[in-house]
Structure formats: structure tokens, C-alpha cells
XYZ file of C-alpha atoms in Angstrom:
580
model
C 126.161 85.185 145.539
C 129.323 84.352 143.631
C 130.121 84.087 139.950
C 129.317 80.714 138.396
C 131.439 79.055 135.723
C 131.350 81.480 132.784
C 129.582 80.333 129.625
C 130.220 80.712 125.926
C 127.744 82.564 123.751
C 127.110 79.330 121.834
C 126.028 77.603 125.062
C 123.713 80.439 126.087
C 122.095 80.875 122.662
C 121.532 77.120 122.419
C 119.830 77.084 125.825
C 117.652 80.076 124.887
C 116.626 78.192 121.766
C 115.754 75.139 123.855
C 113.732 77.393 126.201
C 115.938 76.524 129.152
C 116.258 80.267 129.827
C 113.059 82.267 130.266
C 112.094 85.784 131.294
C 110.174 86.504 134.502
C 107.142 88.782 134.279
C 109.147 91.479 136.047
C 111.242 91.918 132.897
C 110.341 94.620 130.419
C 110.171 93.859 126.723
C 112.956 94.072 124.164
C 113.826 97.663 123.239
C 117.282 97.577 121.624
C 117.826 99.009 118.150
C 119.822 97.371 115.344
C 122.658 99.821 116.044
C 122.884 98.658 119.661
C 123.009 95.015 118.580
C 125.714 95.752 116.008
C 127.745 97.580 118.661
C 127.417 94.608 121.049
C 128.863 92.213 118.449
C 131.630 94.687 117.629
C 132.530 94.734 121.335
C 132.705 90.934 121.390
C 135.167 90.809 118.506
C 137.283 93.502 120.145
C 137.425 91.491 123.394
C 135.591 94.203 125.296
C 133.683 93.056 128.402
C 129.928 92.941 127.854
C 128.923 93.108 131.514
C 127.811 90.597 134.091
C 124.478 88.806 134.024
C 122.116 87.793 136.809
C 120.192 84.518 136.522
C 117.471 83.203 138.836
C 117.222 79.470 139.492
C 113.547 78.533 139.992
C 112.686 75.141 141.428
C 110.040 73.168 139.545
C 107.893 73.224 142.706
C 107.679 77.022 142.458
C 107.494 77.844 138.750
C 103.681 77.801 138.682
C 103.617 80.605 141.265
C 105.001 83.073 138.739
C 104.565 83.996 135.091
C 107.405 83.516 132.630
C 107.868 84.547 129.012
C 109.950 83.279 126.133
C 112.742 85.285 124.544
C 111.768 87.285 121.474
C 113.127 85.487 118.424
C 111.828 87.226 115.295
C 111.543 90.945 116.102
C 109.060 92.906 113.967
C 108.621 96.586 114.763
C 104.896 96.491 113.962
C 103.728 92.904 114.348
C 105.966 91.189 116.890
C 107.322 93.201 119.817
C 105.673 91.312 122.678
C 107.126 88.228 124.352
C 105.027 85.072 124.271
C 103.983 83.596 127.613
C 105.971 80.424 128.235
C 104.108 77.128 128.409
C 105.629 75.575 131.536
C 104.758 72.044 132.552
C 106.376 72.186 135.984
C 108.355 69.028 135.317
C 111.763 70.719 135.215
C 113.570 73.522 137.000
C 114.110 76.654 134.919
C 116.536 79.561 134.864
C 115.038 83.052 134.561
C 117.026 86.118 133.516
C 116.956 88.966 136.030
C 119.598 91.155 134.413
C 120.899 90.977 130.840
C 117.734 90.301 128.862
C 118.437 93.027 126.286
C 121.952 91.707 125.655
C 120.907 88.047 125.533
C 117.978 88.769 123.209
C 120.360 90.745 120.995
C 122.798 87.826 120.888
C 119.999 85.447 119.961
C 118.568 87.714 117.248
C 122.064 88.326 115.856
C 122.834 84.606 115.643
C 119.509 82.846 115.093
C 116.763 85.441 114.677
C 115.676 88.337 112.496
C 114.935 92.026 112.941
C 112.314 93.866 110.828
C 112.022 97.637 111.157
C 110.029 100.097 109.036
C 111.668 101.677 106.025
C 111.447 105.486 105.934
C 108.742 107.120 103.836
C 106.701 103.902 103.735
C 103.184 103.552 105.102
C 102.963 101.709 108.409
C 100.178 99.454 107.086
C 102.306 98.321 104.121
C 103.750 94.851 104.806
C 106.596 95.553 102.368
C 107.728 98.432 104.595
C 109.161 95.887 107.072
C 111.705 93.680 105.255
C 113.149 90.840 107.326
C 116.830 91.377 108.109
C 119.633 89.223 109.514
C 122.921 90.329 111.036
C 125.921 90.231 108.680
C 129.608 91.124 108.961
C 131.751 92.391 106.108
C 134.820 90.159 105.733
C 136.732 92.502 103.407
C 136.993 95.768 105.298
C 136.555 97.518 108.631
C 133.577 99.675 109.515
C 133.483 103.268 108.314
C 131.735 104.340 111.550
C 134.209 106.121 113.795
C 133.255 104.176 116.940
C 133.108 100.720 115.328
C 135.950 98.468 114.172
C 134.022 95.649 112.511
C 131.411 96.309 109.854
C 128.269 94.680 111.268
C 124.975 95.448 109.525
C 121.416 94.152 109.552
C 120.676 93.419 105.874
C 118.077 91.730 103.745
C 119.192 88.674 101.803
C 119.152 90.740 98.614
C 121.346 93.458 100.124
C 123.810 90.916 101.507
C 124.127 89.185 98.135
C 125.735 92.279 96.597
C 129.475 91.575 96.511
C 132.376 93.522 95.094
C 136.028 94.173 95.845
C 135.181 95.854 99.174
C 132.134 93.900 100.330
C 131.618 90.268 101.219
C 128.766 89.873 103.695
C 128.900 86.826 105.952
C 125.708 85.975 107.854
C 126.793 86.010 111.492
C 124.506 83.105 112.413
C 126.407 80.817 110.020
C 129.327 80.826 112.463
C 127.292 78.410 114.591
C 127.765 75.799 111.851
C 131.529 76.310 111.745
C 132.196 74.412 114.959
C 135.833 73.488 114.288
C 138.532 75.917 113.288
C 139.485 73.935 110.179
C 135.950 74.611 108.887
C 136.789 78.328 108.812
C 139.653 77.672 106.408
C 137.383 75.428 104.335
C 134.854 78.264 104.129
C 137.487 80.796 103.061
C 138.771 78.462 100.326
C 135.335 77.444 99.094
C 134.282 81.081 98.739
C 137.627 82.143 97.211
C 138.367 84.607 99.973
C 141.955 83.358 99.955
C 142.635 84.685 96.461
C 141.433 88.276 96.891
C 143.923 91.076 97.466
C 146.465 89.918 100.084
C 145.554 92.399 102.845
C 141.854 91.745 102.390
C 142.392 87.982 102.470
C 144.299 88.327 105.735
C 141.544 90.560 107.120
C 138.835 88.042 106.165
C 140.801 85.249 107.828
C 141.400 87.226 111.014
C 137.797 88.470 111.234
C 136.217 85.054 110.784
C 138.550 83.481 113.358
C 137.784 86.255 115.869
C 134.062 85.735 115.324
C 134.495 81.982 115.875
C 136.439 82.564 119.080
C 133.891 85.076 120.381
C 130.986 82.678 119.885
C 132.479 79.198 120.419
C 135.613 79.575 122.550
C 135.583 82.641 124.823
C 133.752 82.201 128.126
C 132.497 85.769 128.118
C 129.092 85.276 129.760
C 129.883 85.891 133.415
C 126.842 85.517 135.627
C 125.592 85.302 139.162
C 122.955 82.705 140.033
C 120.304 83.693 142.587
C 118.632 80.652 144.144
C 116.158 82.277 146.532
C 112.529 81.333 145.875
C 111.089 84.412 147.626
C 109.551 86.830 145.120
C 109.991 89.843 147.401
C 113.742 89.244 147.638
C 114.057 88.559 143.912
C 112.066 91.700 143.073
C 114.302 93.754 145.346
C 117.410 92.372 143.663
C 115.862 93.028 140.269
C 115.107 96.658 141.086
C 118.599 97.207 142.484
C 120.432 95.773 139.484
C 118.232 97.695 137.077
C 118.786 101.070 138.733
C 121.945 101.786 136.722
C 122.930 101.704 133.068
C 119.795 101.972 130.956
C 117.292 101.772 133.820
C 113.834 100.367 133.589
C 111.126 102.994 133.816
C 109.028 102.834 136.939
C 106.142 101.692 134.788
C 108.119 98.576 133.840
C 108.785 97.804 137.481
C 105.252 98.574 138.573
C 103.842 96.488 135.775
C 106.108 93.709 136.979
C 104.603 93.956 140.452
C 101.089 94.079 139.013
C 101.762 90.938 137.027
C 102.855 89.147 140.174
C 99.893 90.421 142.238
C 96.861 90.486 139.942
C 94.827 87.357 140.512
C 92.262 87.254 137.674
C 94.230 88.851 134.841
C 97.691 88.858 133.342
C 98.547 92.513 134.003
C 101.404 92.623 131.521
C 99.372 91.152 128.674
C 96.289 93.193 129.569
C 98.040 96.552 129.726
C 100.442 96.108 126.797
C 97.601 94.965 124.522
C 95.496 97.892 125.754
C 98.305 100.318 124.884
C 98.363 98.827 121.376
C 94.592 99.276 121.147
C 94.463 102.957 122.099
C 97.460 103.756 119.897
C 95.463 102.505 116.906
C 92.523 104.854 117.511
C 91.986 107.461 114.784
C 95.163 108.525 113.003
C 97.281 106.863 115.679
C 98.874 107.905 118.963
C 102.065 107.247 120.909
C 100.854 106.321 124.386
C 102.815 103.968 126.635
C 102.497 101.912 129.811
C 103.560 104.913 131.919
C 100.441 106.809 130.929
C 98.120 103.872 131.613
C 99.597 103.118 135.033
C 99.628 106.789 136.009
C 95.978 107.058 134.989
C 95.187 104.031 137.152
C 96.626 105.822 140.185
C 94.810 109.086 139.439
C 91.417 107.508 138.700
C 91.598 105.297 141.779
C 91.868 108.465 143.911
C 95.074 107.452 145.671
C 96.563 110.420 147.481
C 100.089 109.680 146.266
C 100.229 109.228 142.493
C 104.022 109.098 142.144
C 105.743 106.184 140.408
C 107.075 104.527 143.536
C 107.185 100.847 144.358
C 105.546 101.594 147.733
C 102.493 102.984 145.919
C 101.861 99.653 144.234
C 101.213 97.474 147.248
C 98.728 94.599 147.275
C 95.806 96.871 148.286
C 96.493 99.279 145.417
C 96.865 96.522 142.872
C 93.730 94.755 144.034
C 91.696 97.943 143.626
C 93.130 98.679 140.182
C 92.459 95.106 139.027
C 88.886 95.253 140.323
C 88.199 98.557 138.530
C 90.258 97.845 135.411
C 87.342 97.620 132.962
C 85.979 101.021 134.022
C 89.443 102.592 134.045
C 90.227 101.200 130.588
C 86.912 102.465 129.220
C 87.590 105.971 130.585
C 91.004 106.043 128.895
C 89.528 104.635 125.688
C 86.773 107.295 125.632
C 89.335 110.037 126.291
C 91.509 108.956 123.395
C 88.485 108.657 121.080
C 87.488 112.153 122.169
C 90.847 113.842 121.507
C 90.975 111.940 118.216
C 87.590 113.436 117.305
C 89.160 116.858 118.002
C 91.646 116.128 115.199
C 94.658 115.217 117.361
C 97.080 112.374 116.701
C 100.601 111.332 117.709
C 102.133 114.292 115.870
C 99.875 116.998 117.321
C 99.091 115.717 120.838
C 102.196 117.259 122.358
C 101.559 116.022 125.921
C 99.962 112.610 126.362
C 99.153 113.295 130.020
C 96.450 115.734 128.916
C 94.055 112.805 128.539
C 94.309 111.883 132.253
C 92.078 114.718 133.557
C 89.617 113.950 130.744
C 89.602 110.281 131.718
C 89.106 111.215 135.380
C 86.070 113.351 134.537
C 84.501 110.618 132.391
C 85.279 108.031 135.076
C 83.530 110.092 137.737
C 80.566 110.585 135.389
C 80.267 106.820 134.951
C 81.673 106.690 131.404
C 78.542 108.083 129.701
C 77.357 105.835 126.869
C 77.975 107.177 123.373
C 79.699 110.250 124.850
C 81.832 111.027 121.805
C 78.938 110.945 119.302
C 76.012 112.189 121.414
C 74.703 115.728 120.795
C 73.630 115.881 124.443
C 77.261 116.345 125.454
C 78.103 119.268 123.164
C 78.908 121.721 125.975
C 81.074 119.173 127.786
C 82.911 118.265 124.593
C 83.417 121.922 123.706
C 84.944 122.630 127.128
C 87.076 119.474 127.077
C 88.362 120.391 123.618
C 89.248 123.891 124.766
C 90.935 122.517 127.910
C 92.991 120.145 125.759
C 94.224 122.954 123.523
C 94.937 125.341 126.404
C 96.798 122.679 128.386
C 98.933 121.785 125.361
C 99.738 125.367 124.412
C 100.525 126.331 128.018
C 102.568 123.119 128.373
C 101.303 122.572 131.904
C 102.294 118.896 131.898
C 105.959 119.618 131.230
C 108.485 118.950 133.973
C 106.723 117.234 136.884
C 103.142 116.483 135.808
C 102.131 115.111 139.230
C 102.124 118.590 140.763
C 99.487 119.597 138.194
C 97.472 116.375 138.043
C 96.612 116.352 141.750
C 95.062 119.853 141.936
C 93.297 119.335 138.589
C 91.823 116.122 139.986
C 90.510 117.943 143.063
C 88.933 120.702 140.969
C 87.167 118.181 138.737
C 86.056 116.046 141.710
C 84.402 119.082 143.334
C 82.720 120.334 140.137
C 81.061 117.439 138.325
C 77.958 119.216 137.016
C 79.831 119.671 133.753
C 83.453 119.686 132.688
C 84.764 122.549 134.887
C 86.863 124.503 132.390
C 86.253 127.883 134.035
C 87.128 126.508 137.468
C 90.314 125.030 136.038
C 91.223 128.394 134.531
C 90.588 130.319 137.742
C 91.381 127.825 140.508
C 94.468 126.048 139.170
C 97.260 127.712 141.119
C 100.535 125.867 140.714
C 103.907 127.599 140.376
C 104.436 128.486 136.706
C 101.458 126.294 135.723
C 98.269 127.994 134.566
C 95.670 127.832 131.803
C 95.536 131.622 131.654
C 97.182 133.508 128.786
C 98.742 136.941 128.675
C 98.794 139.253 125.664
C 102.505 138.608 125.330
C 101.912 134.843 125.171
C 99.276 135.320 122.487
C 101.755 137.415 120.524
C 104.267 134.579 120.819
C 101.764 132.121 119.316
C 101.848 134.104 116.068
C 105.502 133.125 115.631
C 104.606 129.456 115.386
C 105.626 127.910 112.064
C 104.280 125.242 109.763
C 105.541 121.858 110.905
C 105.708 122.921 114.546
C 103.854 120.379 116.708
C 101.855 123.200 118.319
C 100.608 124.667 115.031
C 97.549 122.419 114.912
C 96.491 123.389 118.450
C 96.610 127.094 117.550
C 94.742 126.595 114.294
C 92.099 124.464 116.008
C 91.269 127.460 118.237
C 90.575 129.481 115.112
C 88.208 126.805 113.774
C 86.062 125.819 116.794
C 83.231 124.329 114.723
C 85.102 121.983 112.400
C 84.010 118.358 112.297
C 87.343 116.548 112.544
C 85.809 113.274 111.464
C 86.793 114.670 108.080
C 90.457 114.888 107.165
C 91.777 118.441 107.557
C 95.173 119.599 106.298
C 97.353 122.454 107.462
C 97.465 124.490 104.284
C 99.480 127.521 103.193
C 97.008 130.193 102.095
C 99.522 131.715 99.693
C 101.242 128.676 98.139
C 104.483 127.582 99.770
C 105.952 126.380 96.463
C 105.868 129.965 95.208
C 106.830 131.787 98.406
C 110.063 129.876 98.957
C 111.290 130.102 95.351
C 113.435 133.133 94.588
C 113.183 132.423 90.880
C 109.372 132.313 90.852
C 109.032 135.370 93.101
C 111.368 137.444 90.940
C 109.531 136.240 87.855
C 106.293 137.489 89.488
C 107.863 140.950 89.672
C 108.690 141.218 93.383
C 111.518 143.420 94.589
C 114.554 141.873 96.300
C 113.267 143.087 99.675
C 109.805 141.602 99.051
C 111.382 138.308 97.955
C 113.352 138.079 101.214
C 110.210 138.766 103.232
C 108.274 136.012 101.460
C 111.052 133.473 101.930
C 111.477 134.293 105.640
C 107.796 134.566 106.605
C 105.715 132.205 104.456
C 105.605 129.418 107.094
C 104.195 131.481 109.966
C 100.740 130.820 111.402
C 99.292 133.887 109.669
C 99.731 132.128 106.300
C 98.188 128.863 107.492
C 94.627 127.574 107.533
C 92.818 124.299 108.145
C 91.152 123.000 105.021
C 89.608 119.674 104.080
C 91.777 117.258 102.129
C 89.892 117.366 98.805
C 89.664 121.184 98.553
C 93.329 121.373 99.557
C 94.287 119.029 96.709
C 92.196 121.111 94.319
C 93.838 124.297 95.594
C 97.286 122.685 95.386
C 99.878 125.284 94.326
C 97.448 127.704 92.663
C 97.804 131.434 93.234
C 95.377 132.531 95.971
C 93.641 135.145 93.799
C 93.134 132.708 90.924
C 91.856 129.866 93.129
C 89.385 132.075 95.010
C 88.096 133.568 91.764
C 87.423 130.172 90.199
C 86.166 128.409 93.339
C 83.889 131.086 94.794
C 82.076 132.804 91.924
C 79.228 133.808 94.232
C 80.001 136.979 96.187
C 78.317 135.787 99.378
C 80.157 132.454 99.307
C 83.473 134.268 98.839
C 82.667 136.621 101.716
C 81.741 133.677 103.954
C 84.995 131.866 103.061
C 87.105 134.924 103.906
C 85.261 135.401 107.195
C 85.655 131.720 108.175
C 89.396 131.742 107.432
C 90.076 135.288 108.705
C 91.193 136.469 105.250
C 91.572 140.267 105.301
C 89.564 142.261 102.733
C 92.609 143.600 100.868
C 94.530 143.021 97.664
C 95.395 139.300 97.782
C 98.037 139.272 95.073
C 101.416 137.798 95.868
C 102.957 141.260 95.525
C 100.932 142.294 98.582
C 101.989 139.328 100.755
C 103.566 141.440 103.511
C 100.396 143.473 104.036
C 98.318 140.274 103.895
C 100.434 138.698 106.644
C 100.279 141.821 108.829
C 96.507 142.200 108.444
C 95.752 138.517 109.030
C 98.016 138.453 112.114
C 95.914 141.280 113.521
C 92.676 139.377 112.856
C 94.088 136.202 114.420
C 95.298 138.098 117.469
C 91.846 139.606 118.015
C 90.184 136.191 117.792
C 92.730 134.489 120.050
C 92.389 137.309 122.578
C 88.617 136.809 122.737
C 89.136 133.095 123.301
C 92.114 133.128 125.655
C 92.095 136.336 127.685
């Protein structure tokens, strides 16, 4: 393979638009951020090399043997992240991109497309949280970022329209219309960029000319053209060229192989849409293709479950395709189950914890109505406890395969019910165990509000909660008071007591799980006052304190240190009964 005649960016973007260039199924999807795209364009204007590309020439006689996808044109973080399958007639040869898809997609989006990402502090289901943005360059000054020279930004039309003595935003895609250099001067005159301050006028002129050269003149797209029609050879080349830089995950490569080998389904479309489905269960999760493909290997009882190309041969893929519906249902049930335990993307600290659950359900034949049925209470109780123990002990950290294989064997040999006790006693992997020591229980008490493990600890203290309702992690003594020196001093606390409150109010001993409505009613009220008004009946008050492990002591804010000490002791006793 030798380099072909290098191309201009204008030529490449035009051919992407005409669908002359497509993406083979072995390509992963677009993952670059706006910052990466901005940096790429900055590199172009600074005459930095942007790397070589690898194209694959596919004869029209062979294009129907493979699946191809179009380039992503209008990226939307929520609604449009998947490439559309290309509609190929077979009447013309095509060129597929083996290496450089991220860069080429970025060039296309920067020049002809849009990029919509979620604004912070906006709800994900709010359409207005994803404004459409185009790439702009400031013609009046350099970037203020230390590693950038040119000020590229993705902006909304409204943001770009704001102009002052330091900002004139030029939509980068408009350079495609300025085909001749004289048109650049016309643009500068028509928009009065020639009469601004002298240095800024010179900068605008230089910047626009450099942008024109980068897109229209410079032959900066250097590429190899592979003409072999053998998929095995092309796949090998693809894996080699993607082993450096920002490498593809094994799941991307394995999904590529699956797409080429599955006969009845489009593996890529099937699995990516399934990932979207399970991520939308309950309050939402953050699963990915890695988890799904790993679960396929585990549930299919293959001896080697590592992410290796050799493990995804035709036999393996045929078996996974044949059993896909059952595998998918097992994963779906597992996610529904952990969601019913109150977990979501923020509190499920190790996604691989659902794989043993899925394996158990798979071996049990995916029992109908498992999540809702009262017949499965013991199983669900043990699965819930396993989930919490596995998360708190972090057994899936590091190399999860060394834990998944023995867990699978234990479950396979003990299918009468979910074998929690066998897992606690028989799981013997170096530094991996579901057993707790007293020291580890003591360490749990140092967990703070906001820590991703806080929910798991609290859920152990509330084994009978129905998490179909919305439960909040609530400060028993109000946080708004305990972190305010002014309020604490006003309440009459000594300087030493104030320091203790400020340093200790977020620990687990001041946290409880409480339903959303009561929590809103409790709000920032003093604990004594809220309990007195909410629980006027003595027995109800006693039951509330027992359920939440509230010590029977003075509950005024002045006595916060004793409250924390006494409640820590109660929590430790309960956790010891559960964990030791």
C-alpha cells in the first residue's frame, strides 16, 4: 500500500455529503467532544499534521456482502448518536473508511453539520436542554485557552450574533462558499472588518485566509487505499491500525465481527438499540456494549470470557445470535431488578454486578414476572443483598473476569435458589471476597453524603423499603443548619461544637432514606420540631425512631455530637448482624 494523491478537506467533505464515503460495520460510532473538534480545526490553521487516513475500495460486486453506514451529520447527544445504515444499490463502487472516521466526521460536522449537547443543570427529557450548535471562529482575537491559537467555539446562532470590539464570530461552514480568494476580501469589506482597529483588521484578514487555505487549498488529507476484497484481511488491518492512539475497545471490534457474522440480525443495530433500552429502565443507567458482549460470553458458558478476537469466532457468534432473545431478556430482567432495589446510574457503582444476576435468571429460564412476583421474595432478597455486598466490597474492580468465572461456577452448581451463602463462603479469589471484617464495617461509617457508595450502605439499613417509591438520602439533622457557622452560633453552640457540626454533618450516621414527600415536608426543619409535629402519637414516634435507628437521647442540635456517636453505634451493630 502506498499513499494516494492527497486530498483537500473541501473534496473529502463534499464526497461525504454525496455519500461517496461510507463507514463499514467494523467502525465504532462517533465519540468526539466539541473540544476535540475545535482542537482539530485549530491544528489545521496552524499547519499541524492531522494524521494519515486509511480508505477501503469496495467493488460494486462485493458491497452487498457487508454492511455500511452513513457518516453522522447532525449530532445530538440524546436523540442522534447512531449512524444510519446506508442504502446501497450495488450500482457503483464505494470507498469505506477504515481509519480516520472520528476526524472525518468532525470535519464534516464542523463545516456542514451541527452538534447538540446537554446544558448543565437541565433535565435530560427537556428538548430545550439540547440547543443546536455550529462551529464558529472568532475573527478579532486569538483563543484564551493556553493550548489553542485560534478561538474556535461551538455556538448557537444567538450566541454567535453577539458582537463587540473583541468578538466577531464567523461560521466556519461559510468558508465553503468563499471559493475564490477575492471573495474573502469582499466578505471583510462587506462586514466592515477592514475598518476595525488596525491590528484586529489584520488578524481577521490573516485568519480568514488561513481558514480558506486549510479547507480549499492545502492537500492535507493523506491516505492509503486498501483494495483487497477479503474481509479477514481488512479486519486484520483495521484492528492493527486501531491499536494505537485512541484505541477502539474490544467491544467495538467484537461487535464489528458480530455484525459481519450474524446472519439473521444486524448485530450493531440490535445491541446498540438494546443498550439504549436498558439504560432507560427506571431512573436510568450507564451500561455500554462492553457489558452486553461480556454477558453474552458468560451466559453462553464459554470457558474463556476474555475480550479477545479469537473468542468471537463463527461458532461463538452463531451461538450468541441463536440465543440472543433469551440473553437479552436475562439482562433486561436483571436491570429491572436492580432498579427495583433503588439503584440507578449514580448508585450502581459497578455495572458488572448484573452479570451474575443475569446468569442465574438465564439458568432458571427467565422466570415470568420475576421482578413483581411474591413467589420470588427469598431469591430477590438474596440477590439484593449480593448486589450491595458486591458493590461495597468492590469485587468487580481491576480484572472482573477472575471473579466472574468462579461466581458463574458457584451459581451453576447451586440453582435451587440464588446461592448467596455459597457465594459468601466459596468465593475464593485473591483479594476478592463478599465477607466483611469489623474494620471494614468501621470504615463504612466514614462514608459521606454524595459518595456513590452511600446508597448501598443505607439500603442495608432499610431492607424492607419498597423502592418503587422515590426515596431520598436525607440529613436527619438539617444540613443547611449544620454547615452554617452563623446559624450554629446563633443556636448557642460553642466554637468547638460548631467545628464538630461543620466537619461531621455529612457522615452516614446523620443520613437516612426517606420518601420524597415526607422529605420535602421535613425540609430544613429542626429535628426536634419536625418529630414533635409529625409524630404526635408516642407509639408512632417510637416506631419511627426504631426504623431509622434514632437513639433515645436529647435530639437538640446542641447534642449533635452525642447523637452522631450513639447512632454510629446502632448502625455498627445492625451492619455487623448483616455482614459478619
